[in-house]
Tab-separated table of C-alpha atoms in Angstrom:
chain	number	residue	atom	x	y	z
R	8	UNK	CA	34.539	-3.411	-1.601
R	9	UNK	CA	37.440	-1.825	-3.861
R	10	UNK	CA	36.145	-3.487	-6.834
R	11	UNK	CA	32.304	-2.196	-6.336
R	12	UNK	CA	33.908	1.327	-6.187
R	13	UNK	CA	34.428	1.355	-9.879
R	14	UNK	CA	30.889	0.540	-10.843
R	15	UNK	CA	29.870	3.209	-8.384
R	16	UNK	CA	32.157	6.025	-10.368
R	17	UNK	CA	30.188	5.123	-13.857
R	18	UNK	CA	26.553	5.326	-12.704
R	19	UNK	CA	27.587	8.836	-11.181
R	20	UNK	CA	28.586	9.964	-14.139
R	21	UNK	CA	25.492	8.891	-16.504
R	22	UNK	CA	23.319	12.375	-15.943
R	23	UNK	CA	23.745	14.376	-18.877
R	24	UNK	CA	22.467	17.773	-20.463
R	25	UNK	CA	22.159	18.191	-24.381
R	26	UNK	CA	19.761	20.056	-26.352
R	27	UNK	CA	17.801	19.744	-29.642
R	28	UNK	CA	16.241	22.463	-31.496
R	29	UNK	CA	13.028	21.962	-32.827
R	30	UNK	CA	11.521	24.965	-34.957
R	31	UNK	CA	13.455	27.854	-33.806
R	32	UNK	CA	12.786	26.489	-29.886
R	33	UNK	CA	15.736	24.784	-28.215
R	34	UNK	CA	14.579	22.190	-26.442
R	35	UNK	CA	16.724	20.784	-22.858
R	36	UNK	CA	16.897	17.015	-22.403
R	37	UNK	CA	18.556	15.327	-19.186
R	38	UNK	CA	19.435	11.896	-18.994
R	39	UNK	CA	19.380	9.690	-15.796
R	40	UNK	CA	19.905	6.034	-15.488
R	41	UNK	CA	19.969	6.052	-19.457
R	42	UNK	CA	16.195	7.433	-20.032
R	43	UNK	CA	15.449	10.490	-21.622
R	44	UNK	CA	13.918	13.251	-20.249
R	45	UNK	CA	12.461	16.489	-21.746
R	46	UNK	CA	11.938	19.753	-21.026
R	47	UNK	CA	8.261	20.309	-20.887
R	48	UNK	CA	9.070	24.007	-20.141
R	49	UNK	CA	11.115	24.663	-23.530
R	50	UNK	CA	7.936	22.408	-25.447
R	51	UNK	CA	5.551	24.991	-23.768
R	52	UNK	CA	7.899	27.690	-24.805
R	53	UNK	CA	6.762	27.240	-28.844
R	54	UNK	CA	2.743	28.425	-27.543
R	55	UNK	CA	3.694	31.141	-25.614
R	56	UNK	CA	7.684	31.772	-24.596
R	57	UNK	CA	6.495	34.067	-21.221
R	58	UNK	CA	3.789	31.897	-20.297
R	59	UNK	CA	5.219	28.537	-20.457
R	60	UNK	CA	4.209	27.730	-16.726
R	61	UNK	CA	0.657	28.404	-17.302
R	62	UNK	CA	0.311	26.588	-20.101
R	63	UNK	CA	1.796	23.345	-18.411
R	64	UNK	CA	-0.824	23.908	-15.907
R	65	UNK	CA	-3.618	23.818	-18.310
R	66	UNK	CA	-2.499	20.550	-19.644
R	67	UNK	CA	-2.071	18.805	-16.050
R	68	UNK	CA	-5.381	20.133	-15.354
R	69	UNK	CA	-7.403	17.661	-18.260
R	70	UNK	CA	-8.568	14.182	-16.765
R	71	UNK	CA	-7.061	12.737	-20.336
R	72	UNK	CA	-3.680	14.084	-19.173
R	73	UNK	CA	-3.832	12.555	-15.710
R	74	UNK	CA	-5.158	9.519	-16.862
R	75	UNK	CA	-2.241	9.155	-19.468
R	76	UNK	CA	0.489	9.873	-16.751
R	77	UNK	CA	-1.211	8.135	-13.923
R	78	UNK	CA	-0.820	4.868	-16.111
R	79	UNK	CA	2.768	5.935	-17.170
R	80	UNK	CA	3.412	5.521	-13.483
R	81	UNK	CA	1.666	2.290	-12.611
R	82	UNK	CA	3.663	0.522	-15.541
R	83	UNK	CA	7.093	2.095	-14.394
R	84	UNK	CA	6.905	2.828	-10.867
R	85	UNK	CA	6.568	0.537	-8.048
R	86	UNK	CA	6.330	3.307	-5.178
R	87	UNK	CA	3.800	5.182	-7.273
R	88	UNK	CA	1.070	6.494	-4.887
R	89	UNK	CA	-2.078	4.872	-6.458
R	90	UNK	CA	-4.372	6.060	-3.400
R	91	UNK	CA	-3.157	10.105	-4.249
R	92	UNK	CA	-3.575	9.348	-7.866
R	93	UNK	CA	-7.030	8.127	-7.543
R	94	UNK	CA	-8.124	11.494	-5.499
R	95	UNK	CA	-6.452	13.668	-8.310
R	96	UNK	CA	-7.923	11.833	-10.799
R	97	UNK	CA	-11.946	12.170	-9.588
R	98	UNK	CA	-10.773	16.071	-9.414
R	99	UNK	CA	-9.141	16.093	-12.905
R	100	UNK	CA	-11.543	18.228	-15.727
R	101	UNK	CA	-13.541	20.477	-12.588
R	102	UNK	CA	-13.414	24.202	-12.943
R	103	UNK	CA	-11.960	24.438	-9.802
R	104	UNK	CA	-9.471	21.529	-10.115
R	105	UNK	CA	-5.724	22.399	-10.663
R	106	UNK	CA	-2.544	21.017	-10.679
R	107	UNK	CA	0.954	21.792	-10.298
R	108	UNK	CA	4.206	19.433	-11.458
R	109	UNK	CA	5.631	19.894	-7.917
R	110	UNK	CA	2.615	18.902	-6.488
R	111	UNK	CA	1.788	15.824	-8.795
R	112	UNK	CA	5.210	14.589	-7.573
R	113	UNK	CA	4.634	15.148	-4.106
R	114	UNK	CA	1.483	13.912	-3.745
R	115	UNK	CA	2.253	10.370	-5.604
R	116	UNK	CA	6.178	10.193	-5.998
R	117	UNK	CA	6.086	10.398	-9.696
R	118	UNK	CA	9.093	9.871	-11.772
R	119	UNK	CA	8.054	10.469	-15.014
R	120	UNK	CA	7.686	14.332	-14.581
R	121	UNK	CA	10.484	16.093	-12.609
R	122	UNK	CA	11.436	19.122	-11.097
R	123	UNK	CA	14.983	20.775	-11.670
R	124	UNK	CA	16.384	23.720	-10.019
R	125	UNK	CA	19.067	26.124	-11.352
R	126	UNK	CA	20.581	27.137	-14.310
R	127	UNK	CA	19.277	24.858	-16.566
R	128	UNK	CA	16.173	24.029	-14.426
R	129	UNK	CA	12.183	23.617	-15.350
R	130	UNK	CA	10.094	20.940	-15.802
R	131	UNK	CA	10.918	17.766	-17.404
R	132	UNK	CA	9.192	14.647	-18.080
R	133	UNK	CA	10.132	10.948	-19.673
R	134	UNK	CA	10.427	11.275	-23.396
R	135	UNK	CA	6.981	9.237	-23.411
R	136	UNK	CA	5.339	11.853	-21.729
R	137	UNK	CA	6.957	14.841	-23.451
R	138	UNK	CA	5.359	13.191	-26.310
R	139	UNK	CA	2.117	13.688	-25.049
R	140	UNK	CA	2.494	16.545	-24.312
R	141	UNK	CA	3.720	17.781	-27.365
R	142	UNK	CA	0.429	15.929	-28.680
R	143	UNK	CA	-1.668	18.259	-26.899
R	144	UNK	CA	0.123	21.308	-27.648
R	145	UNK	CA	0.446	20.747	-31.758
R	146	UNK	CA	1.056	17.606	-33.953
R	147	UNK	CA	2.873	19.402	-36.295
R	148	UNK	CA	5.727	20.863	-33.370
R	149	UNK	CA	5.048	16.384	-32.251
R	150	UNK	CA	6.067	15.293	-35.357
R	151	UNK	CA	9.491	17.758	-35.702
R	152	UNK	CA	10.134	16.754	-32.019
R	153	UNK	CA	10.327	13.641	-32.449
R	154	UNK	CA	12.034	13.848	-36.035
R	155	UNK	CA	14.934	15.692	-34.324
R	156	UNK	CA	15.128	13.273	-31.064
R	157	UNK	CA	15.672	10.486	-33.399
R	158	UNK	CA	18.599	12.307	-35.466
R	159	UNK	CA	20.285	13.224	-32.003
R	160	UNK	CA	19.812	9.429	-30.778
R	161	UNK	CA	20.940	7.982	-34.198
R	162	UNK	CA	23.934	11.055	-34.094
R	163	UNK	CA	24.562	9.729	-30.643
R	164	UNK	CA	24.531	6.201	-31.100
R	165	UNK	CA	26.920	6.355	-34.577
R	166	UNK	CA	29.524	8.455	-32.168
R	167	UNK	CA	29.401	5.629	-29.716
R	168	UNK	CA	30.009	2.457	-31.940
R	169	UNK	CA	32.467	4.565	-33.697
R	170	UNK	CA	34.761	5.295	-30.520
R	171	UNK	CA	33.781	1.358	-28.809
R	172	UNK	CA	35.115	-0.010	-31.832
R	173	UNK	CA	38.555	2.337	-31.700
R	174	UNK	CA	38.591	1.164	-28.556
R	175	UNK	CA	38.008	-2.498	-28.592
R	176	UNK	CA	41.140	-2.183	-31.408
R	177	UNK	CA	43.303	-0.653	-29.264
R	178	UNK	CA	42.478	-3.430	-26.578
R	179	UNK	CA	43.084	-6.032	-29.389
R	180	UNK	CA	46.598	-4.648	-29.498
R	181	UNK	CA	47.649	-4.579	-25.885
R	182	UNK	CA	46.012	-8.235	-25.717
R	183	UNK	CA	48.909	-9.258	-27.807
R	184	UNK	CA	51.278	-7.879	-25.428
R	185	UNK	CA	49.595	-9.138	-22.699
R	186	UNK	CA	49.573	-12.549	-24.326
R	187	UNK	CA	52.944	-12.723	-25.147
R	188	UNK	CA	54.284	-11.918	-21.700
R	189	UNK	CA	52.061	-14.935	-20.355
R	190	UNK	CA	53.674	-17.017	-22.761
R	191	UNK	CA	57.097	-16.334	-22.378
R	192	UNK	CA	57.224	-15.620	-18.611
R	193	UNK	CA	54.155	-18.232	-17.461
R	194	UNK	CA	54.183	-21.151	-19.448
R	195	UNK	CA	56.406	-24.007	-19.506
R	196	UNK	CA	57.591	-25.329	-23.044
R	197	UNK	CA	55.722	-28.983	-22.223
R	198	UNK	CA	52.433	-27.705	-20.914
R	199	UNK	CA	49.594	-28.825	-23.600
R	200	UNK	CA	47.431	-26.833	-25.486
R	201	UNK	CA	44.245	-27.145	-22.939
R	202	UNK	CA	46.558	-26.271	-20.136
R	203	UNK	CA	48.237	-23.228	-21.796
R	204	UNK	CA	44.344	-22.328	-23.046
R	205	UNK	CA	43.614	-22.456	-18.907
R	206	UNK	CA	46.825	-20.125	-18.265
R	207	UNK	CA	45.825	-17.710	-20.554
R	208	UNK	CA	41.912	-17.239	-19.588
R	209	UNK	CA	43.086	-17.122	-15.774
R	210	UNK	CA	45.390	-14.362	-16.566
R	211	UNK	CA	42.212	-12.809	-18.317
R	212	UNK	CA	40.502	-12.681	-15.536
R	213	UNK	CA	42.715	-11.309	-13.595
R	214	UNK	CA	41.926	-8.145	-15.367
R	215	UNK	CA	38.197	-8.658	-14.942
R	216	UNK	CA	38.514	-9.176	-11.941
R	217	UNK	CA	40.455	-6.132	-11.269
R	218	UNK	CA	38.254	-4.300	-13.330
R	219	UNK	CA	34.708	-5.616	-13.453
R	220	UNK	CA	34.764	-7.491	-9.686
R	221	UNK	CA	34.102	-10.241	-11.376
R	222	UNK	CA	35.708	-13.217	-13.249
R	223	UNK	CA	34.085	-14.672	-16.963
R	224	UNK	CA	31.879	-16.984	-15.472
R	225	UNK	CA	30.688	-14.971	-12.788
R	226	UNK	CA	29.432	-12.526	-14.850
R	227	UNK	CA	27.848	-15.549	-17.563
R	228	UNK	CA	26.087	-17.258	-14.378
R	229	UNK	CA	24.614	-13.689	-13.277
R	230	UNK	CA	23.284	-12.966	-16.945
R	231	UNK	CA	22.710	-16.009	-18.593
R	232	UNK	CA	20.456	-13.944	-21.427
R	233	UNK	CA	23.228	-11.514	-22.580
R	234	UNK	CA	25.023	-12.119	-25.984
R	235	UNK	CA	28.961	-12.048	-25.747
R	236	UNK	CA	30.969	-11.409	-22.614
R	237	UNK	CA	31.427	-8.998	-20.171
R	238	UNK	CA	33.874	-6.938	-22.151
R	239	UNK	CA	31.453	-6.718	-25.166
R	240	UNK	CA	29.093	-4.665	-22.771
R	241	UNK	CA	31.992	-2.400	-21.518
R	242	UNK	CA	31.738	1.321	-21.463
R	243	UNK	CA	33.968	3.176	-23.050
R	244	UNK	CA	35.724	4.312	-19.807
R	245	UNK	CA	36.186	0.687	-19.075
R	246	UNK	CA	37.582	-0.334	-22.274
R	247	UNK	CA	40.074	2.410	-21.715
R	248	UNK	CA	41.346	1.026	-18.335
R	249	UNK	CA	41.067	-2.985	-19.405
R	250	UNK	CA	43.589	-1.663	-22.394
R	251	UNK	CA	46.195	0.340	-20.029
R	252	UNK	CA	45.473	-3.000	-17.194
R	253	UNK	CA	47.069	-5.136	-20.408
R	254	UNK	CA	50.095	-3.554	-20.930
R	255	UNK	CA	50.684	-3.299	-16.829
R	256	UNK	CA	49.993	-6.817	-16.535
R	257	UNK	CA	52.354	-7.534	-18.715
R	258	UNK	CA	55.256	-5.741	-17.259
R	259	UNK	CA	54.569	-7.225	-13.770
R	260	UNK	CA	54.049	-10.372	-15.254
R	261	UNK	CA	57.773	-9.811	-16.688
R	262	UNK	CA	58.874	-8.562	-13.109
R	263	UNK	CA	57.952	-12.143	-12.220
R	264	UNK	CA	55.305	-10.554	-9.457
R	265	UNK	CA	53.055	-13.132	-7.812
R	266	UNK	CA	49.647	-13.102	-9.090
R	267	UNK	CA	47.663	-12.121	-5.649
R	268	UNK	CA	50.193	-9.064	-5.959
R	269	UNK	CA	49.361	-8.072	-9.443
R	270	UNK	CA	45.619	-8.418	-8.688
R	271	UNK	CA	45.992	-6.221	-5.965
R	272	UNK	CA	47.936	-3.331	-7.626
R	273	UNK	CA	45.864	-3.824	-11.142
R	274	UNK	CA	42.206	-2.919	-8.689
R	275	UNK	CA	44.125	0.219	-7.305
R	276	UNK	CA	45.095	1.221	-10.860
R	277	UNK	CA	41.875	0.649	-12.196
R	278	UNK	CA	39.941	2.725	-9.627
R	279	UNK	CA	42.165	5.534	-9.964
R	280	UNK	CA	42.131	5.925	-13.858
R	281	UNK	CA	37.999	5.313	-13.704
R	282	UNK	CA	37.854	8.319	-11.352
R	283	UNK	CA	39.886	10.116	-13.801
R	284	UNK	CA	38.406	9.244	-17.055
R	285	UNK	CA	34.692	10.026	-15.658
R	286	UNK	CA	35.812	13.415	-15.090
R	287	UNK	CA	37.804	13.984	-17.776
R	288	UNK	CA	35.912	16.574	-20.069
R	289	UNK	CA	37.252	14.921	-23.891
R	290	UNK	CA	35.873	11.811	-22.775
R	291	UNK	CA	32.725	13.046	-21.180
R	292	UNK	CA	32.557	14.956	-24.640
R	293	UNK	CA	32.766	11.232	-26.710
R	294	UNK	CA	29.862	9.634	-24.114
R	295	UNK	CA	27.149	12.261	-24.790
């Protein structure tokens, strides 16, 4: 159960606020579960900045608009209420019909459109459906949109690599340590090469274990399709803890502390730095 804590700590920390500014209109985007969303309310903002409400309305009210998000839903949500949808959908283009964000998402538990409260509350929607929307309102504001969405995911992705590969460096260098404390504390002078090769890998998993839950193999078995290992899909936060496990691993290794020991105190380390480093504003700051 310890080791599923750790995995818990990351995908609580993956909501994010940044914005863009498109044409003199900044523009809120929240991420959850690593999708984009937009605010529909700062789009709506560039027609009219005190009417941005009403002007959301108008677009949920076309049968085009429905029709686009209905089928939005049915390709990305399994609890999507298809009977609801159908009823809103024979209404959709009527004089009389309207419809409201809150009560699309009531009526069929959407998730491409959401409601936030607060501060930085309004409407959002999945960047596919911000699109649209855009669409509707003008191609021109569209096209800048989605000009400055790509610099901010290109801007975001270049920050990412950069610090991974810092990282994975810095992890190259405690592996040494790590290494050499296996060797000189674990293996005997007349082991052979295959046997010290097994040594060193279980040590190595020791930290995945301690880290991940999980050994090598586990984690090859439960995603046979992935390219690498598990540590090549690390976050950052985890790099950061498999690097500081290395160089603790190899002090108790020096101790001469029994493996079931070291396993134990490496999974309480581990959980408390992750709780740290996911609230720890500099590295929040390198994530987003």
């Amino acid at each position: 159960m310890a080791f599923k804590l750790i995995n818990t700590f990351l995908s609580n920390s993956m909501s994010k606020n940044k914005k863009i500014n498109v044409k003199g209109v900044d523009i809120a985007l929240y991420e959850d579960n690593k999708e984009d969303f937009i605010s529909l309310t700062d789009i709506a903002r560039h027609r009219d900045d005190e009417r941005s409400d009403y002007i959301l309305q108008n677009w949920m009210r076309n049968r085009s608009t429905i029709e686009f998000v209905g089928l939005w839903e049915k390709f990305n949500n399994p609890d999507f209420n298809s009977i609801e949808f159908d009823g809103i959908k024979n209404m959709a283009g009527s004089n009389s019909f309207s419809l409201t964000p809150k009560r699309w998402i009531e009526s069929t538990n959407a998730i491409g459109i959401i409601s936030k409260t607060g501060r930085y509350g309004g409407t959002f929607a999945h960047k596919d459906i911000a699109f649209e929307f855009a669409t509707w309102l003008s191609a021109e504001f569209k096209f800048y949109l989605i000009k400055e969405f790509q610099r901010l995911k290109e801007e975001e992705n270049s920050t990412k690599k950069l610090e991974w590969n810092l990282q994975r460096t810095i992890s190259k260098i405690n592996c040494k340590i790590h290494t050499d404390a296996i060797k000189e504390n674990l293996i005997p002078i007349s082991l052979t090469t295959y046997q010290r090769n097994f040594i060193y890998a279980d040590e190595a998993d020791i930290l995945n274990v301690a880290l991940f839950g999980k050994t090598a193999k586990q984690w090859r078995i439960e995603n046979p399709n992935e390219k690498g290992n598990i540590r090549d899909i690390a976050s950052i936060e985890q790099l950061v803890v498999l690097s500081n496990l290395e160089s603790i691993n190899a002090m108790l290794i020096q101790q001469d502390i029994e493996q079931n020991e070291r396993l134990l105190k490496l999974n309480e380390i581990a959980i408390s730095q992750m709780k740290s480093l996911i609230n720890t504003t500099e590295l929040k700051n390198i994530s987003s």
